[in-house]
Amino acid sequence: MGFQDTPEEWQVTATVTPFTGNKTSVRTDDVVMPDGSVHSRDYQVHPGSVAVLALDAEGRVLVLRQYRHPVRHKLWEIPAGLLDIPGENPLHAAQRELYEEAHVKAEDWRVLTDVYTTPGGCDEAVRIFLARDLSEAEGERFEVSEEEADMEQARVPLEELVRGVLGGDLHNNCLVVGVLSLTAVLAGDGVDSLRPAEAPWPARPFEA
């Protein structure tokens, strides 16, 4: 396992936070480069996210269509959401998002992959889970609002989503990474080779 990302932190001589929003903020760090020069780096500070690739018994993926204002598109996505509480168990957050956005529960959970979405300008880390053995959640549906009030839901064969990704028709980061990762897993060592749902996540440490 010699070919892997490694943690490293260069010296920061000064830092300011010129903007603080509801969930994220913008930070400017003065960073010492390898040649000794100092340069400013602006980036978004993000609490982290989870996403769920929910696969049913027919090999279909549960997807949601939601308006995303920054890119002025309605995107097909997989269920996802923020880690609202520092140190929150990402599995619990993923189970909550699957229930709130799709009113679905799953019995089998694995870690599909972990990614940094935009490491050149944001510190967001996302854990993407694979959820199987799906069924409708019990109780009343979660009351959605804002963009989510207009959300559509569908179940689409995995192969169709892969064609959409490679054809330039689907663009959501978590959907793209999730469906291509699952395709690789199914063609390779199989789902049983995936990490357990409670696997450590150094990017966002949590209490099991």
mmCIF file of C-alpha atoms in Angstrom:
data_model
loop_
_atom_site.group_PDB
_atom_site.id
_atom_site.type_symbol
_atom_site.label_atom_id
_atom_site.label_comp_id
_atom_site.label_asym_id
_atom_site.label_seq_id
_atom_site.Cartn_x
_atom_site.Cartn_y
_atom_site.Cartn_z
ATOM 1 C CA MET A 1 0.000 0.000 0.000
ATOM 2 C CA GLY A 2 2.828 2.425 -0.792
ATOM 3 C CA PHE A 3 0.793 4.407 -3.327
ATOM 4 C CA GLN A 4 -1.435 6.517 -1.102
ATOM 5 C CA ASP A 5 -2.172 10.061 0.009
ATOM 6 C CA THR A 6 -0.266 11.171 3.092
ATOM 7 C CA PRO A 7 -1.075 13.862 5.678
ATOM 8 C CA GLU A 8 1.198 16.901 5.704
ATOM 9 C CA GLU A 9 0.831 20.443 6.993
ATOM 10 C CA TRP A 10 2.989 23.361 5.866
ATOM 11 C CA GLN A 11 3.659 26.257 8.210
ATOM 12 C CA VAL A 12 0.993 28.977 8.386
ATOM 13 C CA THR A 13 2.275 32.367 9.507
ATOM 14 C CA ALA A 14 -1.101 34.145 9.642
ATOM 15 C CA THR A 15 -4.779 33.320 9.181
ATOM 16 C CA VAL A 16 -7.990 35.340 8.920
ATOM 17 C CA THR A 17 -11.643 34.471 8.302
ATOM 18 C CA PRO A 18 -13.122 37.262 6.154
ATOM 19 C CA PHE A 19 -16.512 35.545 5.787
ATOM 20 C CA THR A 20 -18.574 33.311 8.052
ATOM 21 C CA GLY A 21 -21.815 31.844 6.730
ATOM 22 C CA ASN A 22 -24.544 29.637 8.145
ATOM 23 C CA LYS A 23 -22.735 26.338 7.521
ATOM 24 C CA THR A 24 -19.370 27.235 5.990
ATOM 25 C CA SER A 25 -16.795 30.012 6.062
ATOM 26 C CA VAL A 26 -13.914 31.366 3.991
ATOM 27 C CA ARG A 27 -10.396 31.416 5.401
ATOM 28 C CA THR A 28 -7.187 33.030 4.170
ATOM 29 C CA ASP A 29 -3.898 31.455 5.294
ATOM 30 C CA ASP A 30 -0.396 32.760 4.661
ATOM 31 C CA VAL A 31 1.504 29.562 3.847
ATOM 32 C CA VAL A 32 5.274 29.043 3.789
ATOM 33 C CA MET A 33 6.310 27.386 0.515
ATOM 34 C CA PRO A 34 9.219 24.915 0.159
ATOM 35 C CA ASP A 35 11.503 27.729 -1.095
ATOM 36 C CA GLY A 36 10.733 29.842 1.989
ATOM 37 C CA SER A 37 8.418 32.308 0.260
ATOM 38 C CA VAL A 38 5.000 33.039 1.779
ATOM 39 C CA HIS A 39 1.801 33.088 -0.271
ATOM 40 C CA SER A 40 -1.877 33.541 0.607
ATOM 41 C CA ARG A 41 -4.323 30.722 0.035
ATOM 42 C CA ASP A 42 -8.114 31.264 0.195
ATOM 43 C CA TYR A 43 -10.397 28.300 0.807
ATOM 44 C CA GLN A 44 -13.830 27.349 2.038
ATOM 45 C CA VAL A 45 -13.989 25.717 5.468
ATOM 46 C CA HIS A 46 -16.588 22.944 5.397
ATOM 47 C CA PRO A 47 -17.906 20.610 8.140
ATOM 48 C CA GLY A 48 -17.849 17.562 5.858
ATOM 49 C CA SER A 49 -20.596 15.518 4.234
ATOM 50 C CA VAL A 50 -21.937 12.038 3.736
ATOM 51 C CA ALA A 51 -23.613 10.524 0.672
ATOM 52 C CA VAL A 52 -25.479 7.269 0.114
ATOM 53 C CA LEU A 53 -25.477 5.099 -2.979
ATOM 54 C CA ALA A 54 -28.612 3.071 -2.225
ATOM 55 C CA LEU A 55 -28.815 -0.039 -4.413
ATOM 56 C CA ASP A 56 -32.030 -2.061 -4.549
ATOM 57 C CA ALA A 57 -32.508 -5.766 -5.262
ATOM 58 C CA GLU A 58 -33.036 -5.060 -8.978
ATOM 59 C CA GLY A 59 -29.665 -3.331 -9.332
ATOM 60 C CA ARG A 60 -31.199 0.146 -9.446
ATOM 61 C CA VAL A 61 -29.755 3.192 -7.695
ATOM 62 C CA LEU A 62 -31.996 5.597 -5.780
ATOM 63 C CA VAL A 63 -31.436 9.099 -7.164
ATOM 64 C CA LEU A 64 -32.907 12.519 -6.448
ATOM 65 C CA ARG A 65 -33.266 15.513 -8.763
ATOM 66 C CA GLN A 66 -32.636 18.819 -7.022
ATOM 67 C CA TYR A 67 -32.049 22.447 -8.016
ATOM 68 C CA ARG A 68 -28.520 23.691 -7.274
ATOM 69 C CA HIS A 69 -28.375 27.451 -7.498
ATOM 70 C CA PRO A 70 -24.575 27.975 -7.777
ATOM 71 C CA VAL A 71 -24.466 25.984 -11.039
ATOM 72 C CA ARG A 72 -28.007 26.923 -12.221
ATOM 73 C CA HIS A 73 -28.951 23.299 -12.846
ATOM 74 C CA LYS A 74 -31.286 20.631 -11.616
ATOM 75 C CA LEU A 75 -28.928 17.744 -10.926
ATOM 76 C CA TRP A 76 -29.597 14.058 -10.457
ATOM 77 C CA GLU A 77 -27.829 13.150 -7.205
ATOM 78 C CA ILE A 78 -27.630 10.441 -4.586
ATOM 79 C CA PRO A 79 -28.921 11.272 -1.079
ATOM 80 C CA ALA A 80 -26.389 13.391 0.792
ATOM 81 C CA GLY A 81 -26.054 15.930 3.560
ATOM 82 C CA LEU A 82 -23.790 17.799 5.917
ATOM 83 C CA LEU A 83 -22.187 16.503 9.086
ATOM 84 C CA ASP A 84 -24.095 18.984 11.212
ATOM 85 C CA ILE A 85 -22.563 18.014 14.548
ATOM 86 C CA PRO A 86 -18.765 18.027 15.124
ATOM 87 C CA GLY A 87 -17.588 14.460 15.662
ATOM 88 C CA GLU A 88 -20.903 13.009 14.452
ATOM 89 C CA ASN A 89 -20.783 9.360 13.420
ATOM 90 C CA PRO A 90 -20.969 9.501 9.604
ATOM 91 C CA LEU A 91 -22.996 6.288 9.400
ATOM 92 C CA HIS A 92 -25.703 7.793 11.589
ATOM 93 C CA ALA A 93 -25.693 10.929 9.447
ATOM 94 C CA ALA A 94 -26.002 8.855 6.267
ATOM 95 C CA GLN A 95 -28.893 6.850 7.680
ATOM 96 C CA ARG A 96 -30.614 10.117 8.635
ATOM 97 C CA GLU A 97 -30.167 11.576 5.140
ATOM 98 C CA LEU A 98 -31.524 8.454 3.442
ATOM 99 C CA TYR A 99 -34.598 8.620 5.667
ATOM 100 C CA GLU A 100 -35.165 12.366 5.353
ATOM 101 C CA GLU A 101 -34.615 12.669 1.620
ATOM 102 C CA ALA A 102 -36.051 9.356 0.386
ATOM 103 C CA HIS A 103 -38.011 7.829 3.312
ATOM 104 C CA VAL A 104 -35.936 4.675 2.882
ATOM 105 C CA LYS A 105 -33.941 2.528 5.304
ATOM 106 C CA ALA A 106 -31.230 -0.058 4.593
ATOM 107 C CA GLU A 107 -30.007 -3.109 6.460
ATOM 108 C CA ASP A 108 -26.567 -3.499 4.851
ATOM 109 C CA TRP A 109 -24.074 -0.615 4.959
ATOM 110 C CA ARG A 110 -20.480 -0.433 3.675
ATOM 111 C CA VAL A 111 -18.016 2.386 3.039
ATOM 112 C CA LEU A 112 -17.794 2.766 -0.732
ATOM 113 C CA THR A 113 -15.139 5.496 -0.866
ATOM 114 C CA ASP A 114 -13.871 8.707 0.778
ATOM 115 C CA VAL A 115 -13.102 11.822 -1.254
ATOM 116 C CA TYR A 116 -12.065 15.453 -0.979
ATOM 117 C CA THR A 117 -14.460 17.198 -3.356
ATOM 118 C CA THR A 118 -12.410 20.296 -4.241
ATOM 119 C CA PRO A 119 -9.043 20.147 -2.440
ATOM 120 C CA GLY A 120 -7.646 23.175 -4.274
ATOM 121 C CA GLY A 121 -10.250 25.501 -2.799
ATOM 122 C CA CYS A 122 -12.284 23.739 -0.111
ATOM 123 C CA ASP A 123 -11.538 21.349 2.757
ATOM 124 C CA GLU A 124 -14.789 19.404 2.351
ATOM 125 C CA ALA A 125 -14.405 15.660 2.905
ATOM 126 C CA VAL A 126 -17.193 13.284 1.861
ATOM 127 C CA ARG A 127 -17.730 9.678 2.858
ATOM 128 C CA ILE A 128 -19.847 7.797 0.319
ATOM 129 C CA PHE A 129 -21.656 4.734 1.648
ATOM 130 C CA LEU A 130 -23.117 1.780 -0.195
ATOM 131 C CA ALA A 131 -26.523 0.869 1.261
ATOM 132 C CA ARG A 132 -28.380 -2.343 0.321
ATOM 133 C CA ASP A 133 -31.390 -4.369 1.476
ATOM 134 C CA LEU A 134 -33.651 -1.350 1.101
ATOM 135 C CA SER A 135 -37.177 -0.928 2.418
ATOM 136 C CA GLU A 136 -39.554 1.930 3.058
ATOM 137 C CA ALA A 137 -38.936 3.698 6.347
ATOM 138 C CA GLU A 138 -41.536 3.550 9.075
ATOM 139 C CA GLY A 139 -43.545 6.507 10.316
ATOM 140 C CA GLU A 140 -44.370 9.814 8.682
ATOM 141 C CA ARG A 141 -42.277 11.313 5.937
ATOM 142 C CA PHE A 142 -39.805 14.002 6.889
ATOM 143 C CA GLU A 143 -41.157 17.448 6.055
ATOM 144 C CA VAL A 144 -38.868 19.002 3.432
ATOM 145 C CA SER A 145 -38.546 22.689 2.534
ATOM 146 C CA GLU A 146 -36.735 25.143 0.250
ATOM 147 C CA GLU A 147 -34.993 23.399 -2.693
ATOM 148 C CA GLU A 148 -35.883 19.974 -1.321
ATOM 149 C CA ALA A 149 -39.622 20.724 -1.593
ATOM 150 C CA ASP A 150 -39.235 20.475 -5.403
ATOM 151 C CA MET A 151 -37.167 17.295 -5.306
ATOM 152 C CA GLU A 152 -37.956 14.327 -7.582
ATOM 153 C CA GLN A 153 -37.048 10.700 -6.876
ATOM 154 C CA ALA A 154 -36.296 7.790 -9.190
ATOM 155 C CA ARG A 155 -34.613 4.400 -9.265
ATOM 156 C CA VAL A 156 -32.281 3.990 -12.217
ATOM 157 C CA PRO A 157 -30.247 0.936 -13.320
ATOM 158 C CA LEU A 158 -26.579 1.324 -12.411
ATOM 159 C CA GLU A 159 -25.507 0.769 -16.021
ATOM 160 C CA GLU A 160 -27.732 3.616 -17.227
ATOM 161 C CA LEU A 161 -26.174 6.005 -14.729
ATOM 162 C CA VAL A 162 -22.675 5.000 -15.842
ATOM 163 C CA ARG A 163 -23.615 5.778 -19.444
ATOM 164 C CA GLY A 164 -24.959 9.152 -18.327
ATOM 165 C CA VAL A 165 -21.756 9.970 -16.469
ATOM 166 C CA LEU A 166 -19.474 9.016 -19.352
ATOM 167 C CA GLY A 167 -21.770 10.727 -21.858
ATOM 168 C CA GLY A 168 -21.550 14.052 -20.044
ATOM 169 C CA ASP A 169 -25.207 14.057 -18.960
ATOM 170 C CA LEU A 170 -24.732 13.601 -15.189
ATOM 171 C CA HIS A 171 -22.422 15.866 -13.204
ATOM 172 C CA ASN A 172 -22.993 15.591 -9.461
ATOM 173 C CA ASN A 173 -19.698 14.725 -7.783
ATOM 174 C CA CYS A 174 -21.030 12.121 -5.345
ATOM 175 C CA LEU A 175 -23.163 10.414 -7.972
ATOM 176 C CA VAL A 176 -20.260 10.248 -10.432
ATOM 177 C CA VAL A 177 -17.787 8.914 -7.878
ATOM 178 C CA GLY A 178 -20.337 6.571 -6.349
ATOM 179 C CA VAL A 179 -21.581 4.844 -9.504
ATOM 180 C CA LEU A 180 -18.114 4.482 -11.017
ATOM 181 C CA SER A 181 -16.712 3.151 -7.741
ATOM 182 C CA LEU A 182 -19.505 0.608 -7.388
ATOM 183 C CA THR A 183 -19.044 -0.480 -11.003
ATOM 184 C CA ALA A 184 -15.348 -1.079 -10.301
ATOM 185 C CA VAL A 185 -16.161 -3.012 -7.124
ATOM 186 C CA LEU A 186 -18.672 -5.265 -8.883
ATOM 187 C CA ALA A 187 -16.191 -5.944 -11.695
ATOM 188 C CA GLY A 188 -13.381 -6.577 -9.232
ATOM 189 C CA ASP A 189 -13.229 -7.980 -5.718
ATOM 190 C CA GLY A 190 -16.941 -7.646 -4.908
ATOM 191 C CA VAL A 191 -18.944 -5.835 -2.255
ATOM 192 C CA ASP A 192 -17.544 -7.984 0.555
ATOM 193 C CA SER A 193 -14.135 -6.386 -0.074
ATOM 194 C CA LEU A 194 -15.425 -2.952 0.952
ATOM 195 C CA ARG A 195 -14.618 -1.441 4.337
ATOM 196 C CA PRO A 196 -17.179 -1.825 7.139
ATOM 197 C CA ALA A 197 -19.583 1.044 7.727
ATOM 198 C CA GLU A 198 -17.811 2.097 10.942
ATOM 199 C CA ALA A 199 -14.312 2.176 9.370
ATOM 200 C CA PRO A 200 -12.078 4.997 10.674
ATOM 201 C CA TRP A 201 -12.153 8.262 8.727
ATOM 202 C CA PRO A 202 -9.079 10.393 9.512
ATOM 203 C CA ALA A 203 -10.467 13.356 7.563
ATOM 204 C CA ARG A 204 -13.421 13.601 9.976
ATOM 205 C CA PRO A 205 -12.698 11.620 13.158
ATOM 206 C CA PHE A 206 -15.774 10.391 15.005
ATOM 207 C CA GLU A 207 -16.947 8.385 17.997
ATOM 208 C CA ALA A 208 -18.154 4.908 16.991
#
